[in-house]
C-alpha atoms as one frame of an Amber mdcrd trajectory, in Angstrom:
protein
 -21.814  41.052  79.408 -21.395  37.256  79.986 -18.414  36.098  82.217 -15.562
  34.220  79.784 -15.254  31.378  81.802 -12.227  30.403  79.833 -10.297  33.589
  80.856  -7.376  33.423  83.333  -9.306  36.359  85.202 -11.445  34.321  87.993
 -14.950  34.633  87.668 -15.854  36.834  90.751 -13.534  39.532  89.361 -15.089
  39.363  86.339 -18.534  39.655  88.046 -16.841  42.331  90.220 -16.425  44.422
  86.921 -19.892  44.396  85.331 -21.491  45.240  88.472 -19.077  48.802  89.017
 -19.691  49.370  85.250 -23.474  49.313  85.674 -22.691  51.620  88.934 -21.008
  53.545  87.017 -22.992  53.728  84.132 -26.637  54.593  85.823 -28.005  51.747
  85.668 -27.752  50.822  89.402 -27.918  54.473  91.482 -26.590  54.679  94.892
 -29.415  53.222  97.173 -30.588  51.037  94.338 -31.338  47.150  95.587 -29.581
  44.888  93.241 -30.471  41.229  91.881 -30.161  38.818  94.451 -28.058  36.003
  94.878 -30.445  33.480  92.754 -30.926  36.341  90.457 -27.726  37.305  89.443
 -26.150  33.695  89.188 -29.060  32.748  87.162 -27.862  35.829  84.630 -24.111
  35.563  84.862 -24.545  31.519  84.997 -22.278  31.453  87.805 -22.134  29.488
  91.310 -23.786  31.145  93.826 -20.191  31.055  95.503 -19.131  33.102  93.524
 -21.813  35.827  93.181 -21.732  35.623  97.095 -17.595  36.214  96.940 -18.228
  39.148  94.359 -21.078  40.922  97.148 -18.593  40.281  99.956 -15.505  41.599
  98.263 -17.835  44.893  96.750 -19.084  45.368 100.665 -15.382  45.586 101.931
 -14.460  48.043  99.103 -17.882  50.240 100.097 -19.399  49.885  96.849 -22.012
  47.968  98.161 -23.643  47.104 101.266 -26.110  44.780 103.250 -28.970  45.126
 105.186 -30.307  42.750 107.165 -33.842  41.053 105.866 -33.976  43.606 103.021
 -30.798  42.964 100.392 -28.002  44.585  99.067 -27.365  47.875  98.005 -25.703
  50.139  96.274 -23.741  52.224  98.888 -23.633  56.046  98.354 -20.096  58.084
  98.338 -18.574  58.673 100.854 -18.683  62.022 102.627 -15.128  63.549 103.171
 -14.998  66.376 106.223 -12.473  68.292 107.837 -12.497  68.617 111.223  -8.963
  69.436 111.511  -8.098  72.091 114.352  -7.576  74.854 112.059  -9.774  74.294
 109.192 -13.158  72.689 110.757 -15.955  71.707 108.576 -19.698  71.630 109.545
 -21.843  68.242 108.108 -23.909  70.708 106.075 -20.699  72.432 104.685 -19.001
  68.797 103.913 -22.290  68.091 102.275 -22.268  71.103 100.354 -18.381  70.251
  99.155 -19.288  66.744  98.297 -22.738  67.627  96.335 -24.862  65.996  98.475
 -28.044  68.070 100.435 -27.633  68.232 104.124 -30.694  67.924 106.407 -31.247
  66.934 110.601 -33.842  65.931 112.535 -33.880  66.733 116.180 -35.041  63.646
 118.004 -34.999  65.263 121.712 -34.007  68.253 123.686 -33.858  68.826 127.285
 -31.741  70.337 130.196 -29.241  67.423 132.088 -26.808  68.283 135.048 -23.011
  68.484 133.724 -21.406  65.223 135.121 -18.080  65.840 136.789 -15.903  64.850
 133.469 -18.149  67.119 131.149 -17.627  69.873 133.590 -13.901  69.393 133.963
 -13.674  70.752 130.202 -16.443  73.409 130.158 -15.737  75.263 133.747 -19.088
  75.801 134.882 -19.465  77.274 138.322 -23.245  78.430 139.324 -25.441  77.362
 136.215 -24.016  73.838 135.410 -27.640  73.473 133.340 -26.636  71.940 129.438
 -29.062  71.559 126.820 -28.557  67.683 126.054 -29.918  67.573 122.280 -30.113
  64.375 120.314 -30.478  64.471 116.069 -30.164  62.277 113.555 -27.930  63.883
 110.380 -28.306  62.694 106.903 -27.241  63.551 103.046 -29.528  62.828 100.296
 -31.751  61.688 102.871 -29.678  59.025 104.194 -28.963  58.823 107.541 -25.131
  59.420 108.009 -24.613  60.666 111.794 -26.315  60.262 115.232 -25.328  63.556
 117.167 -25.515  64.209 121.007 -24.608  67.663 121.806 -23.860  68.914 125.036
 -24.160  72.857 125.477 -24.206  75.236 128.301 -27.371  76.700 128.798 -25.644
  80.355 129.996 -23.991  80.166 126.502 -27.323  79.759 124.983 -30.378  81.643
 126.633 -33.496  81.170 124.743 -32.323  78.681 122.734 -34.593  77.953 119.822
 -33.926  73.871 119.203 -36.406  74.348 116.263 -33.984  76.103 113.933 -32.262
  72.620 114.450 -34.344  70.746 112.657 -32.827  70.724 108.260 -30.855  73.546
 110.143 -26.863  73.888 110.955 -25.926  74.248 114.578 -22.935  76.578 113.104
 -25.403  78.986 111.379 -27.673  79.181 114.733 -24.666  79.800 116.756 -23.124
  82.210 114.494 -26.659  84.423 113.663 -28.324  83.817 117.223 -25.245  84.409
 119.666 -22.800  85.913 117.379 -20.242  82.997 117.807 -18.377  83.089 114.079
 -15.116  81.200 114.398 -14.865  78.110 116.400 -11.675  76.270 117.819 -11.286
  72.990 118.503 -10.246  72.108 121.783  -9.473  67.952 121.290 -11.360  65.133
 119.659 -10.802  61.762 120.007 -11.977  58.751 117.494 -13.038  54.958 118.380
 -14.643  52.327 115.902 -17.235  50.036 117.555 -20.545  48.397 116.613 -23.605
  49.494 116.151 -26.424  48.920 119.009 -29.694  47.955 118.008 -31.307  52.032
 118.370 -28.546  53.541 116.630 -28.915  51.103 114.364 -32.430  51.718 113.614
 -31.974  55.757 113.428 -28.928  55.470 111.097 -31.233  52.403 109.031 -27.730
  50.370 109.017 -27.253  46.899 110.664 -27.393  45.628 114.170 -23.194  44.927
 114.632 -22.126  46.634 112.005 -19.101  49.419 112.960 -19.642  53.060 113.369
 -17.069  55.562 114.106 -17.543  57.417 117.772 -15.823  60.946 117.046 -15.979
  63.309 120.400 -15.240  66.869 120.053 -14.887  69.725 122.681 -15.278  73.005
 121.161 -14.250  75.932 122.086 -15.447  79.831 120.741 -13.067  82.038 118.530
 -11.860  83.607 122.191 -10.758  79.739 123.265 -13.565  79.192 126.085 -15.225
  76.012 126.055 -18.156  76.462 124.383 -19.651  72.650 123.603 -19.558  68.882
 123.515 -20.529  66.598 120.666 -20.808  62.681 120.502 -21.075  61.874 117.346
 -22.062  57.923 116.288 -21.067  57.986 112.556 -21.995  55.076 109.950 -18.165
  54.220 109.040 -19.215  52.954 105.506 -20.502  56.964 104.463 -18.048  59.050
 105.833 -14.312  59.980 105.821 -12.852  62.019 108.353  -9.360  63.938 108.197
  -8.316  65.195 111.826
């Protein structure tokens, strides 16, 4: 396509069009790099203004998206998941919904002492042990989620972390402790910016905002049952609470 330079449409729109209709078409796949700056004003013969207009406005509408020293991409959909109190979806089941493969990598697992406000909302008494695990979750291998979960080691004996890793804390919970139905106590939602580690497990840019979503879960009989931090790239998820 070359840009009609004599059309009352401005330029970057224009530009804005033939790059979703080659996203659209195949020819540029979600985590494709596209042309650069030089590259594509050299093809459309076009400012560099206004190719770098056309990337910026693409970015804000999540079609696209830049990453620091490497380029700009094509930006994968958007996951959509529930986590609504009465209809609560697990990553690997929003996954699932949206076509996309779940897997997780467990980065760390050990036992930390409850601090007083993670104890004031799971009532431990004598064992106030939790296993503290840390994974990184991701669809079509890209790295969506950073997950801290906190979890009362009396509610989990024996826990086997390893069925964590490409596994679904659900599914462990449900087949190794019989919990089946889960009910969500509260969750709350903030937007900051990315630090430089999460930044480098979640392979987005230093500054760039993430959605914090905490959730305290409770079993099917309403007893506390676990905490989860989760540090979510805001650009490849959507969340209905």
């Amino acid at each position: 396509m070359e840009i009609d330079k004599r059309s009352q449409q401005p330029l970057y729109a224009q530009l804005m069009k033939e790059i979703k209709e080659l996203i659209q078409k195949g020819e540029y796949e979600a985590g494709d790099q596209i042309p650069t700056e030089i590259e594509l004003s050299e093809k459309y013969q076009v400012s560099r203004i206004t190719v770098r207009r056309t990337i910026e406005e693409l970015c804000t509408q999540g079609i696209l998206v830049k990453r620091q020293g490497k380029g700009t991409f094509v930006e994968a959909p958007k996951i959509y998941r529930k986590v609504e109190k009465d209809n609560n979806m697990s990553f690997s089941e929003s996954c699932r919904a949206n076509g996309r493969k779940p897997a997780s990598h467990v980065i760390a697992c050990n036992f930390v002492e409850a601090e007083e406000r993670q104890n004031e909302f799971l009532k431990l008494t004598d064992d106030k042990r939790l296993y503290h695990i840390e994974r990184v979750l991701s669809a079509d291998d890209l790295p969506i989620i950073y997950e801290q979960i906190y979890i009362p080691a009396i509610r989990v004996p024996d826990l086997q972390v390893e069925k964590l890793e490409n596994g679904s804390l659900f599914q462990l919970l449900a087949e190794d402790y019989q919990v089946t139905e889960f009910a969500k106590g509260r969750s709350t939602i903030e937007v900051r910016t990315a630090s430089k580690p999460i930044a480098d497990y979640l392979k987005m840019n230093v500054g760039e905002p993430v959605m914090i979503l905490k959730s305290y879960m409770n079993d099917e009989e309403e007893k506390p049952l676990y905490i989860s931090y989760e540090i979510i790239v805001g650009s490849r998820y959507r969340i209905s609470i």
